mmCIF file of C-alpha atoms in Angstrom:
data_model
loop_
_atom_site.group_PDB
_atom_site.id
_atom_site.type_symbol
_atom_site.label_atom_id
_atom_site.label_comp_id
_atom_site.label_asym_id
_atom_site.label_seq_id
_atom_site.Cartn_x
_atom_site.Cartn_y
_atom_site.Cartn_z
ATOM 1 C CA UNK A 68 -29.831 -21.047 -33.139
ATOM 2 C CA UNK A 69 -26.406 -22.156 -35.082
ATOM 3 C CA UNK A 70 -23.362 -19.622 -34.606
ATOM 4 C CA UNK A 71 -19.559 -20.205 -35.258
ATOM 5 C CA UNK A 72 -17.258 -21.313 -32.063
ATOM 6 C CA UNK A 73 -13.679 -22.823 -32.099
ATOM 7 C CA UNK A 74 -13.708 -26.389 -30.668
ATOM 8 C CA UNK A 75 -11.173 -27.912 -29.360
ATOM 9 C CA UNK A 76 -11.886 -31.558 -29.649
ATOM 10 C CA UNK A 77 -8.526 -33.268 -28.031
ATOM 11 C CA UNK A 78 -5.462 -32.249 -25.643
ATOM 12 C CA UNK A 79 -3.691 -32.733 -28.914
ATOM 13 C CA UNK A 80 -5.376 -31.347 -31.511
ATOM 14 C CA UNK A 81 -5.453 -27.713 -32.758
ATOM 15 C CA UNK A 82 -8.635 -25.399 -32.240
ATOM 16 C CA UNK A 83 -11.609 -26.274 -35.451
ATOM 17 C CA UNK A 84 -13.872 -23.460 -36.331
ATOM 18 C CA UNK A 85 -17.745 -24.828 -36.685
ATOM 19 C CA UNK A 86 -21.049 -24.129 -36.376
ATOM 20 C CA UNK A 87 -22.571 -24.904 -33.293
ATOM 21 C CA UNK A 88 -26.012 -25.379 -32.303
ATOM 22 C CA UNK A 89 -27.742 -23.771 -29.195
ATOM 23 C CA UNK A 90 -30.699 -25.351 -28.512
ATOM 24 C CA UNK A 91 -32.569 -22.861 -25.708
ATOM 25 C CA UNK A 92 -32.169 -19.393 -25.180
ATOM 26 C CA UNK A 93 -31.278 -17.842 -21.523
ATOM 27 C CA UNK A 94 -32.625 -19.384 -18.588
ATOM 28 C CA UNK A 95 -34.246 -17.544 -15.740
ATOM 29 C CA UNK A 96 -30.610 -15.307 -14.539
ATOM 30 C CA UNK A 97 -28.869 -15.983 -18.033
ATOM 31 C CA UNK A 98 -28.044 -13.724 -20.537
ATOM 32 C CA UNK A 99 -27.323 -14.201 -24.358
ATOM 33 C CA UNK A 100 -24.668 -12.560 -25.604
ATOM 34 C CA UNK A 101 -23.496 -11.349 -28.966
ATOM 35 C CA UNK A 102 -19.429 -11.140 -28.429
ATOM 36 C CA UNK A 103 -17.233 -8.418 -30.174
ATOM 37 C CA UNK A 104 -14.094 -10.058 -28.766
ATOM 38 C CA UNK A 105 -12.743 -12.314 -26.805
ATOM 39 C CA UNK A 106 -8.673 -12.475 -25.235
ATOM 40 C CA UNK A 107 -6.478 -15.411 -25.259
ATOM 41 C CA UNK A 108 -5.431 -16.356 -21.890
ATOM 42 C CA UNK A 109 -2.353 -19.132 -20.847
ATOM 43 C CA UNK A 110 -5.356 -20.747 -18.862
ATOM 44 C CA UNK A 111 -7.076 -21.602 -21.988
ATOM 45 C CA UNK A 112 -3.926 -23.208 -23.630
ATOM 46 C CA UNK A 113 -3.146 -24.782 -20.466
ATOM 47 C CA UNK A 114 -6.223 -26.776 -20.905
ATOM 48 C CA UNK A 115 -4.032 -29.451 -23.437
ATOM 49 C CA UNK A 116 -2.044 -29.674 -20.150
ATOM 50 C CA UNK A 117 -4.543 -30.438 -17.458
ATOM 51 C CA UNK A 118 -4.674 -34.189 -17.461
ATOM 52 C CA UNK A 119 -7.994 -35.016 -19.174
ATOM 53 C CA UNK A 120 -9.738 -33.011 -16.016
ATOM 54 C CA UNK A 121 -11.116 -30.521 -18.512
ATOM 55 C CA UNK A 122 -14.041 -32.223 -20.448
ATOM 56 C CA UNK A 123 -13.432 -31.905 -24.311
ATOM 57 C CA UNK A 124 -15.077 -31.952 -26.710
ATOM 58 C CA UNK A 125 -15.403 -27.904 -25.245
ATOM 59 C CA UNK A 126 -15.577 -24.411 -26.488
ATOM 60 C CA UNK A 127 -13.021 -22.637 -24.365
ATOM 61 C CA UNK A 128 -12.762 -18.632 -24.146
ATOM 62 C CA UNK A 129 -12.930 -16.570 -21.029
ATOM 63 C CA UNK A 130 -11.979 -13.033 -21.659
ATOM 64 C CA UNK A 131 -15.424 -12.441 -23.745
ATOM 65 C CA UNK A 132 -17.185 -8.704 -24.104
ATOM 66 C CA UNK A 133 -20.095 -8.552 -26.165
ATOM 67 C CA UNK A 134 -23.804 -7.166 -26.220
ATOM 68 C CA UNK A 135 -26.653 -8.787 -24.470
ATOM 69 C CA UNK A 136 -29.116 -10.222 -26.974
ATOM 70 C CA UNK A 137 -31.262 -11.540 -24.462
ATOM 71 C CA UNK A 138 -32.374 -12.027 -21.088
ATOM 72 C CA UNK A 139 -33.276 -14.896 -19.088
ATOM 73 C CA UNK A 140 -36.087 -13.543 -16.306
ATOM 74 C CA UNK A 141 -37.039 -10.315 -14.493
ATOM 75 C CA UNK A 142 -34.065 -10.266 -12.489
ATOM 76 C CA UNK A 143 -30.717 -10.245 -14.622
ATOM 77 C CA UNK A 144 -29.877 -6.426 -14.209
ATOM 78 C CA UNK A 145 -29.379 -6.332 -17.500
ATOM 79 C CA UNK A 146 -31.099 -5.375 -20.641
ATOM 80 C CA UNK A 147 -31.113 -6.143 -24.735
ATOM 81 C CA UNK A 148 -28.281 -3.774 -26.174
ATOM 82 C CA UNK A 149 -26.052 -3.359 -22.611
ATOM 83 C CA UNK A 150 -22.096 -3.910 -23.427
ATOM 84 C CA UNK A 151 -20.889 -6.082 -21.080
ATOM 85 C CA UNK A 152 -17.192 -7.725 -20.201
ATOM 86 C CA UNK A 153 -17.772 -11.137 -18.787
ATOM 87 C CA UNK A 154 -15.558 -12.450 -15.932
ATOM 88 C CA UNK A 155 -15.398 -15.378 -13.996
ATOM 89 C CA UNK A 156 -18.555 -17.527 -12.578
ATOM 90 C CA UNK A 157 -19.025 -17.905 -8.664
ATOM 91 C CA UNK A 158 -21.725 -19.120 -6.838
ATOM 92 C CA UNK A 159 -22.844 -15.850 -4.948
ATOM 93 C CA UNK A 160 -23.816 -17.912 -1.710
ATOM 94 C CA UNK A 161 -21.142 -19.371 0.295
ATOM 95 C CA UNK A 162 -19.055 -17.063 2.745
ATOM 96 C CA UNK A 163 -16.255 -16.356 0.033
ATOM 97 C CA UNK A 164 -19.225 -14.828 -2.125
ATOM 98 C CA UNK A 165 -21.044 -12.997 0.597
ATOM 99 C CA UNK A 166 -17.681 -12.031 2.251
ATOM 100 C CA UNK A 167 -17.373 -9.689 -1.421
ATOM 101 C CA UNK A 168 -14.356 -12.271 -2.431
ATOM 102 C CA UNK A 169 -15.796 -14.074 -4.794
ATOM 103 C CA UNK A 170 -12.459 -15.096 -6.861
ATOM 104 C CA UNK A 171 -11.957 -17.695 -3.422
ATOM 105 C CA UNK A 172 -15.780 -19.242 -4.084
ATOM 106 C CA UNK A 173 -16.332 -22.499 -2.698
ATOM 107 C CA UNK A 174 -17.242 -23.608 -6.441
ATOM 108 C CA UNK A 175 -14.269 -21.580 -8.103
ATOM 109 C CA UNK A 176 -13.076 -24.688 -9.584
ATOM 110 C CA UNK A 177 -16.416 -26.890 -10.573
ATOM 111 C CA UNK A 178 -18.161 -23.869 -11.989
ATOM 112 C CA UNK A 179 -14.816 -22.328 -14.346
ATOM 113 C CA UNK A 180 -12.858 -25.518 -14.870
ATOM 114 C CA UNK A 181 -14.199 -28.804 -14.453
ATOM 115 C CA UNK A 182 -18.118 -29.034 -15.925
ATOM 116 C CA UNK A 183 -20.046 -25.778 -14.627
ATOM 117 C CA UNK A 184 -23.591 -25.094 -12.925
ATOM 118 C CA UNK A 185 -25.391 -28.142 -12.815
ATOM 119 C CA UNK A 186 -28.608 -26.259 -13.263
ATOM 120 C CA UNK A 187 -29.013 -24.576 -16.701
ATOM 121 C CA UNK A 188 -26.069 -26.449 -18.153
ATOM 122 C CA UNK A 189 -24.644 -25.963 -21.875
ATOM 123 C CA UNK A 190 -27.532 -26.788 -24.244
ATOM 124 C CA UNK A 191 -25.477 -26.149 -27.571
ATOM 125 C CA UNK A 192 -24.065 -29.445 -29.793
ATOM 126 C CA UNK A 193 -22.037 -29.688 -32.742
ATOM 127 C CA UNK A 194 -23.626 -30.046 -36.343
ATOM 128 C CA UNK A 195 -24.103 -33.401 -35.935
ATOM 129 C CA UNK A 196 -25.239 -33.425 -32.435
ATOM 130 C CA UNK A 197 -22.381 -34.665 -30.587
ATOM 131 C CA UNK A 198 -22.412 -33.229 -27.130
ATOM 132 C CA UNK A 199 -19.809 -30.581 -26.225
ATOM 133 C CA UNK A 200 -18.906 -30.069 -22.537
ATOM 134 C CA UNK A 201 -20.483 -27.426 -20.277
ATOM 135 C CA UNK A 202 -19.238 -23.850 -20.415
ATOM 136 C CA UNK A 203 -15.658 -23.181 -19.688
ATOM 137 C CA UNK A 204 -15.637 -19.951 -17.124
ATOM 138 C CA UNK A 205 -19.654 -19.497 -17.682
ATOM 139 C CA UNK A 206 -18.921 -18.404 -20.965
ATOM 140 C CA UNK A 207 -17.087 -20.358 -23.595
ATOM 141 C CA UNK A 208 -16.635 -17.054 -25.352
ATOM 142 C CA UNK A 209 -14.289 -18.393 -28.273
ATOM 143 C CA UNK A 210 -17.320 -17.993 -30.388
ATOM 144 C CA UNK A 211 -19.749 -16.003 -32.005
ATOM 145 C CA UNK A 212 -22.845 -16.274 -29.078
ATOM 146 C CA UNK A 213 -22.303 -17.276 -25.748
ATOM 147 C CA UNK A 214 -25.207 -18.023 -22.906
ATOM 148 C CA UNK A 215 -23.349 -16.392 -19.622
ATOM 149 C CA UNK A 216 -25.221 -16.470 -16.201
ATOM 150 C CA UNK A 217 -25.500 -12.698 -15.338
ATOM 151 C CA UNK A 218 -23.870 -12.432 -12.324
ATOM 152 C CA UNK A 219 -20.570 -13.384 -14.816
ATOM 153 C CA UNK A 220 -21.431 -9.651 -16.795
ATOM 154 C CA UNK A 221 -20.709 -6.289 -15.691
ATOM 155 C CA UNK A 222 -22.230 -3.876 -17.779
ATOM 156 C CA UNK A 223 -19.837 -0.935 -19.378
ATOM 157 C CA UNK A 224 -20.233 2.269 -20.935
ATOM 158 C CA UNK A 225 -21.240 1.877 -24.734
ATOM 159 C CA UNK A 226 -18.969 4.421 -25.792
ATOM 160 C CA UNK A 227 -15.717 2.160 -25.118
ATOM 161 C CA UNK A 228 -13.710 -0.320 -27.759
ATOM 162 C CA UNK A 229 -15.685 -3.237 -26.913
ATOM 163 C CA UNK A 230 -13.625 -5.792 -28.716
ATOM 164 C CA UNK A 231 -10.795 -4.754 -26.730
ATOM 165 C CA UNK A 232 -12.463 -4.893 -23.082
ATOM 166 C CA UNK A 233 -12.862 -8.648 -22.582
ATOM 167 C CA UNK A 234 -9.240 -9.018 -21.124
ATOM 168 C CA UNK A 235 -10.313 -7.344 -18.077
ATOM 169 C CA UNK A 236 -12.143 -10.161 -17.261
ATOM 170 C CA UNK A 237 -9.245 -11.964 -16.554
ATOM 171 C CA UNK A 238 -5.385 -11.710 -17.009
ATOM 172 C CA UNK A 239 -5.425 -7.675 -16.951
ATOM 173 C CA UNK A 240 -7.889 -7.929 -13.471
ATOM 174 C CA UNK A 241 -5.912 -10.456 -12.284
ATOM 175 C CA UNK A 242 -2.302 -8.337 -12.303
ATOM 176 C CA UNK A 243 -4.106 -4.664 -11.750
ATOM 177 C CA UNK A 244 -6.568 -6.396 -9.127
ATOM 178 C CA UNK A 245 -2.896 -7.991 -7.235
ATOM 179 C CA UNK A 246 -1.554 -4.289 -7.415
ATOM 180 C CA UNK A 247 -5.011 -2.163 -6.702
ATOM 181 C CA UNK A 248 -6.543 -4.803 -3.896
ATOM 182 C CA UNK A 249 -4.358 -7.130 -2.479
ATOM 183 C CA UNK A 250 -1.058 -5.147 -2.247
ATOM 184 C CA UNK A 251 -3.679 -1.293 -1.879
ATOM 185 C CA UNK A 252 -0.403 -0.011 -3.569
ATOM 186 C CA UNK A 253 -0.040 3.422 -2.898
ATOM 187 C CA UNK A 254 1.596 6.947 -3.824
ATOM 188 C CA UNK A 255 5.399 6.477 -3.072
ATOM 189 C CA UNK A 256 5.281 2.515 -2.648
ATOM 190 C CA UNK A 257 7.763 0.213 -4.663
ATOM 191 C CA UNK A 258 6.519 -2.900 -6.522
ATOM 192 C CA UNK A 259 8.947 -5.534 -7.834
ATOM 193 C CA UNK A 260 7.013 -7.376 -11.167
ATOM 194 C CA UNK A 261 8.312 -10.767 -12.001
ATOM 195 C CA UNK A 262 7.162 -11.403 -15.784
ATOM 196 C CA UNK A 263 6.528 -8.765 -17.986
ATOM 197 C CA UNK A 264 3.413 -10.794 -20.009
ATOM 198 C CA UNK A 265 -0.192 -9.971 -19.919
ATOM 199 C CA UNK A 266 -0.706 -10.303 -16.392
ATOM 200 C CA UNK A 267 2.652 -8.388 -15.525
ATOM 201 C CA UNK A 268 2.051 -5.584 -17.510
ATOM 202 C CA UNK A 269 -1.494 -4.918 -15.994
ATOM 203 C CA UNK A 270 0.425 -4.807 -12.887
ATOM 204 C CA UNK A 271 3.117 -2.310 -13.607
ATOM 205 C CA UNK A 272 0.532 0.001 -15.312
ATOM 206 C CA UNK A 273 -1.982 -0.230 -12.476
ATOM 207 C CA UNK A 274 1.116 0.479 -9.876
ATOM 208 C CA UNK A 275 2.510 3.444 -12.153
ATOM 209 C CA UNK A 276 -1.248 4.994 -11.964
ATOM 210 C CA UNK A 277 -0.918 4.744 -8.340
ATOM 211 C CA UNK A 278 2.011 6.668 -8.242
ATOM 212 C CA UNK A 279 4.274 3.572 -6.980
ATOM 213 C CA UNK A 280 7.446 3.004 -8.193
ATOM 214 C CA UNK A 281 7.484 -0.491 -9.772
ATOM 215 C CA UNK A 282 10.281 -2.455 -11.203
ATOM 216 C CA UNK A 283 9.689 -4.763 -14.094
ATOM 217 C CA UNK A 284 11.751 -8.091 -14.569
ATOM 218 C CA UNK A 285 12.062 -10.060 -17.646
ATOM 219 C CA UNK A 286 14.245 -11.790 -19.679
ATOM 220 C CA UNK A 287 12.430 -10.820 -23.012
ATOM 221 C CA UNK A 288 14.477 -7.199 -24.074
ATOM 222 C CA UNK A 289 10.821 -6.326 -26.023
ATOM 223 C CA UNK A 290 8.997 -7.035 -22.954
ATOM 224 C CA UNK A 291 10.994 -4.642 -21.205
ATOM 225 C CA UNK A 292 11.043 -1.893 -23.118
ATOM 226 C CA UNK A 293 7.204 -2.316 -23.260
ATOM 227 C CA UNK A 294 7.246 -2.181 -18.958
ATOM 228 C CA UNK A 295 9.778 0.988 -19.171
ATOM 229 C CA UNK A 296 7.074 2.585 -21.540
ATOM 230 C CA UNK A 297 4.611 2.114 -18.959
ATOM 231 C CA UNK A 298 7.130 3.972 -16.866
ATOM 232 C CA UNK A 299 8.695 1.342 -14.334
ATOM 233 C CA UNK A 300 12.423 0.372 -14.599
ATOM 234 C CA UNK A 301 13.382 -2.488 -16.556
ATOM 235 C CA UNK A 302 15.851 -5.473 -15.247
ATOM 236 C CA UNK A 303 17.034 -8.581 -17.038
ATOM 237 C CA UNK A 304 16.285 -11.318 -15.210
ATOM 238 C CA UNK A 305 19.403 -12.850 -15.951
ATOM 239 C CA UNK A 306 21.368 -9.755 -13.729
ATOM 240 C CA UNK A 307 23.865 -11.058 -11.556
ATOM 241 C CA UNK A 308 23.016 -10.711 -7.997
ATOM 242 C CA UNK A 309 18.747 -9.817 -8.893
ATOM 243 C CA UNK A 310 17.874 -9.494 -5.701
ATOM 244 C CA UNK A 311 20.675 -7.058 -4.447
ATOM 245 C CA UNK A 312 20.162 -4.967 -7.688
ATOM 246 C CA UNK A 313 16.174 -4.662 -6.787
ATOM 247 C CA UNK A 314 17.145 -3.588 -2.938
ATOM 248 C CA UNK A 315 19.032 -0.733 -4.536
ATOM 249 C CA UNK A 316 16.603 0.365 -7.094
ATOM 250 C CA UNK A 317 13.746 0.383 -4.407
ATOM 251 C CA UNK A 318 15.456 1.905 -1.296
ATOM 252 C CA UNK A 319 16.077 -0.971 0.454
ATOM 253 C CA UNK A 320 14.222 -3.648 -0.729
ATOM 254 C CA UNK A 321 10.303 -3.326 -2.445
ATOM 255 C CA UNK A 322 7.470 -3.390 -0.479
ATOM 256 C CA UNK A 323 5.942 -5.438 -2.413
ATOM 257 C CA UNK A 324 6.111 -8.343 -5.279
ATOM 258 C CA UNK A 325 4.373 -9.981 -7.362
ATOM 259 C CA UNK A 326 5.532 -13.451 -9.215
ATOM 260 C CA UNK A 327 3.822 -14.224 -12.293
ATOM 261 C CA UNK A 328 5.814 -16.622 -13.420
ATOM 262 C CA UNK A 329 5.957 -19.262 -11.401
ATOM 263 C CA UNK A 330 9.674 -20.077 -11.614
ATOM 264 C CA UNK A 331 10.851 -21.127 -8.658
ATOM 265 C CA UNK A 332 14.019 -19.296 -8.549
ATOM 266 C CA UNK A 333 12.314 -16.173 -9.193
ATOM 267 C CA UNK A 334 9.875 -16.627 -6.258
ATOM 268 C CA UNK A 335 12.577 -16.839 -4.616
ATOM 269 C CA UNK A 336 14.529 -13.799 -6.152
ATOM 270 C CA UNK A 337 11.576 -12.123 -5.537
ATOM 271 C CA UNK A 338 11.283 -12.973 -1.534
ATOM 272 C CA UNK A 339 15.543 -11.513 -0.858
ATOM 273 C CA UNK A 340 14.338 -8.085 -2.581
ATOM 274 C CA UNK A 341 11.588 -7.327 -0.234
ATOM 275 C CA UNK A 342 11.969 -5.134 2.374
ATOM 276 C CA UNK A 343 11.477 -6.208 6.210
ATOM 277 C CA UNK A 344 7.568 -6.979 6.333
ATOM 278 C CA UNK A 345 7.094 -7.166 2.230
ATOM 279 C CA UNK A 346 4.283 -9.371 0.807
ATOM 280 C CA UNK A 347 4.848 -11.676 -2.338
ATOM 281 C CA UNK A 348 2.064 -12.450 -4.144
ATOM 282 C CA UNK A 349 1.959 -15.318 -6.500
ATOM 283 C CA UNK A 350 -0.754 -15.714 -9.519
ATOM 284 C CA UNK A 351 0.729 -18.932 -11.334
ATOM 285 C CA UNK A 352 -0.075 -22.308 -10.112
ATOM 286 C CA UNK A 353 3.218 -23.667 -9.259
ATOM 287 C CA UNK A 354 4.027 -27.340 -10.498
ATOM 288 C CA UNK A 355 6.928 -28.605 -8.673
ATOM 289 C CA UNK A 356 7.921 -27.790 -5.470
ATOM 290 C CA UNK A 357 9.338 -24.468 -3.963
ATOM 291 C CA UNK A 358 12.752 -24.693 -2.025
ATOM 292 C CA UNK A 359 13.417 -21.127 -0.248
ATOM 293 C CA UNK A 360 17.082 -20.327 0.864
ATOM 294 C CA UNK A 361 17.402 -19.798 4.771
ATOM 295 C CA UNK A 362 16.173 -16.364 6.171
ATOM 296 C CA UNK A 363 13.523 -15.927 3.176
ATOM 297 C CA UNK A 364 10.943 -15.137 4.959
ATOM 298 C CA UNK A 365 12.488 -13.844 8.121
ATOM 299 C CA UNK A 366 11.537 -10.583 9.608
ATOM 300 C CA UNK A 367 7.814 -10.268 8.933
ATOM 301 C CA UNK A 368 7.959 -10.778 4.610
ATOM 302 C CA UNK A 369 5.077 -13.277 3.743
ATOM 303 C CA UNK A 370 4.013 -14.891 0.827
ATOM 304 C CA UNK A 371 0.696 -15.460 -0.456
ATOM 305 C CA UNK A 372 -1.467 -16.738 -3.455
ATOM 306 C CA UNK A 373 -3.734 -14.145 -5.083
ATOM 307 C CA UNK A 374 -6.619 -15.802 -7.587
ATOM 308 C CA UNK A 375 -8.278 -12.733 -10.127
ATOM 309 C CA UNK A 376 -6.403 -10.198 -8.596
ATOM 310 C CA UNK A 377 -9.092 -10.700 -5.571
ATOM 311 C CA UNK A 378 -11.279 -8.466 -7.263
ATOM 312 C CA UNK A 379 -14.966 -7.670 -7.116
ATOM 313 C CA UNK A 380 -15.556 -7.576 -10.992
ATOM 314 C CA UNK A 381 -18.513 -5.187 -10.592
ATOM 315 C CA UNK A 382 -15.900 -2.859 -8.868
ATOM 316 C CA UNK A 383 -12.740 -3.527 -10.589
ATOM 317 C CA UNK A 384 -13.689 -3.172 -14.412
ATOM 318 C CA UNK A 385 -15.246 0.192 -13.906
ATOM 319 C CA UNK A 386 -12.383 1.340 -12.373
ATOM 320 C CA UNK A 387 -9.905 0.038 -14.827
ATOM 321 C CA UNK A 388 -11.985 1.178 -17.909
ATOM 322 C CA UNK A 389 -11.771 4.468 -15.937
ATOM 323 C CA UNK A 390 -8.155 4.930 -15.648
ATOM 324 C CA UNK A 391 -7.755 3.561 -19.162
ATOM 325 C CA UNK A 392 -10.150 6.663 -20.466
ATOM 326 C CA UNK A 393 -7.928 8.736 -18.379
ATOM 327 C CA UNK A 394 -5.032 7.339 -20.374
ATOM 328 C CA UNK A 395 -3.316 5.683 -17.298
ATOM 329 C CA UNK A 396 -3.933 1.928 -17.975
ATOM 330 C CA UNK A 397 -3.408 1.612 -21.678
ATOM 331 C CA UNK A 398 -4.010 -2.067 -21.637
ATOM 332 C CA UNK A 399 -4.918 -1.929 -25.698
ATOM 333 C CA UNK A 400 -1.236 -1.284 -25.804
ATOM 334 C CA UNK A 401 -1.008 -4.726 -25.128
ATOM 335 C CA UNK A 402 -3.634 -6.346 -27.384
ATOM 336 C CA UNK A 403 -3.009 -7.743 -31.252
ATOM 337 C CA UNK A 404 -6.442 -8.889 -32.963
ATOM 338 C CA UNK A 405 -7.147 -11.661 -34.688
ATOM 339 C CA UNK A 406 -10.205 -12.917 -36.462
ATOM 340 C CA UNK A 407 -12.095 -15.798 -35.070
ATOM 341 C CA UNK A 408 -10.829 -18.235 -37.788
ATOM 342 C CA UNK A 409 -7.142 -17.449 -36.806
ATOM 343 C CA UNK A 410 -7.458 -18.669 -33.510
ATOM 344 C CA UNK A 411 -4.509 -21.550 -34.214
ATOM 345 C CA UNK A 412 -2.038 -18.973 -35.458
ATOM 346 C CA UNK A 413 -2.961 -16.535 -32.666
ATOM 347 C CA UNK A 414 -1.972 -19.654 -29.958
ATOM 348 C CA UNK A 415 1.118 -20.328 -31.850
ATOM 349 C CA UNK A 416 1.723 -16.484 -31.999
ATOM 350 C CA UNK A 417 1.324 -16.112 -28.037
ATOM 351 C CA UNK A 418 2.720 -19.147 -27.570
ATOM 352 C CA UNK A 419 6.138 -18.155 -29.482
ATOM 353 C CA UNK A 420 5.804 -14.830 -27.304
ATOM 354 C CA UNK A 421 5.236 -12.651 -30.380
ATOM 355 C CA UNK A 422 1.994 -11.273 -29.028
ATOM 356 C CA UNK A 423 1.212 -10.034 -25.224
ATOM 357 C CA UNK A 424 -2.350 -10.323 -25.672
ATOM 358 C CA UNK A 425 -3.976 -11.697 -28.298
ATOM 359 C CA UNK A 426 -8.084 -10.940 -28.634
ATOM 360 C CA UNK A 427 -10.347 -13.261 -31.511
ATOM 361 C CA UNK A 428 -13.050 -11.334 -33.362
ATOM 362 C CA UNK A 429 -15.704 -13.288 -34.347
ATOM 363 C CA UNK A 430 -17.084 -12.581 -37.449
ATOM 364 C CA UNK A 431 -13.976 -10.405 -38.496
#
């Protein structure tokens, strides 16, 4: 089977459209799919900065949603035709996968980042029959056909925008999954949002369709009059005294926070505007060290790192394509498309912060 898929081939180098070649179809638990769209996610570009520990030549693309082509065995749970969003992998065995926490899998990193399952490895080559590396996040969904184990796919109704949905396989579960499951944000709580990007704004919508208060920081003025559309209160991140203005928008200090930035002065920003017992929550991997000023993380605030929102995908993607047909999550707010073939001017474009969310469409 040859399809199109954007390679990268070097850290350096920018993404090349080709035809690939798959040379099996699903194994037993696999599934084929067709994908409608796929989002562009900072972990994909941050691939030219890992350090040669991603394996390249690669097809890269995690934020795929599609329709199943094929199955691989009896026992997939899925069927030819089903629409499905495809998240992260995870090994479904050890006690972070039978504990229903699956985003803190023993595997996380082998299986999404560094060369995949072992078993039923990539089996597609370039033209010529160069090797390309094993799937990036089970999927390596920056194409037109991707072979996904099933346990990656959560079926959805066939009456949503499926080009649109694959984003809620990662950067919008991660920041609605921080507000919805780790923080259980409720009616009447406050939320402070440090970054008001793809992962922050998925954050401040799910919090505003819980009814919390949530206050959205930024230094972008188009970023926050996106957040104040979704109805939380916007603050320049460049405000004198940030953490004393924050206390006085949320009563005293927000309950919670949640740093998607990973600046260390914000963290820390972030920590002085909780409240006595607050919880900061951190999604970016940090790369240099984090000084906190005295007193930080006195009285009972705590700090913690939060990997895909710790959601359940099976659980969280209903819900979210729920509230969005409800017309409280309007995550397609946030999306531009591209086709396929523009994938270099859609990095540059997110790159350059001119897009929150950019999604490829193969084919288009």
């Amino acid at each position: 089977m040859r399809f199109g898929a954007a390679v990268l081939r070097s850290y350096g180098s920018r993404f090349a459209v080709e035809e690939v070649i798959l040379e099996s179809g699903p194994a037993d638990g696999e599934i084929l799919v067709r994908i409608a769209g796929c989002g562009m996610c900072r972990t994909d570009l941050a691939v030219r900065r890992s350090a040669g520990r991603t394996p390249l030549p690669a097809v890269l693309g995690h934020e795929g949603s599609g329709v199943v082509v094929e199955t691989g065995g009896p026992h997939t749970g899925l069927g030819a035709g089903d629409h499905v969003v495809l998240s992260f992998d995870s090994c479904g065995h050890c006690r972070s996968c039978v504990g229903a926490a699956p985003a803190y899998c023993d595997s996380f990193a082998s299986l999404n980042l560094f060369g995949g399952r072992k078993e039923n490895a990539a089996r597609f080559t370039d033209a010529a029959g160069g090797e390309l590396a094993p799937r990036w996040f089970g999927q390596s969904s920056f194409a037109e056909y991707a072979v996904v184990p099933a346990r990656n796919a959560v079926r959805v109704d066939p009456s949503l925008p499926l080009e649109l949905l694959g984003p809620l396989g990662c950067g919008f579960l991660t920041g609605a999954g921080a507000v919805l499951n780790s923080f259980r944000v409720g009616p009447g709580d406050t939320v402070a949002v440090f970054g008001a990007g793809a992962v922050g704004l998925a954050a401040v919508m799910a919090a505003t369709a819980a009814g919390a208060v949530a206050v959205a920081v930024d230094r972008h003025p188009e970023r926050l009059a996106l957040a104040e559309r979704f109805r939380a209160i916007p603050l320049d991140a460049a405000s004198a005294g940030l953490p004393h203005r924050i206390r006085q928008l949320t009563d005293g200090g927000a309950q919670y926070a949640l740093d998607t930035t990973g600046s260390a002065e914000l963290i820390d920003h972030a920590l002085r505007a909780l409240r006595p017992t607050g919880h900061l929550g951190l999604v970016a991997r940090l790369h240099t060290p984090l000084p906190l000023q005295p007193g930080a993380l006195d009285r009972g605030r705590r700090i913690s790192h939060i990997c895909e929102g710790d959601a359940v995908p099976g659980l969280l993607i209903p819900r979210l394509t729920a509230l969005w047909q409800a017309e409280r999550f309007p995550f397609d707010q946030l999306i531009r498309r591209y086709p396929l073939t523009d994938i270099n001017q859609a990095e540059r474009d997110c790159d350059a912060g001119l897009v929150v969310k950019p999604v490829l469409i193969p084919g288009a």
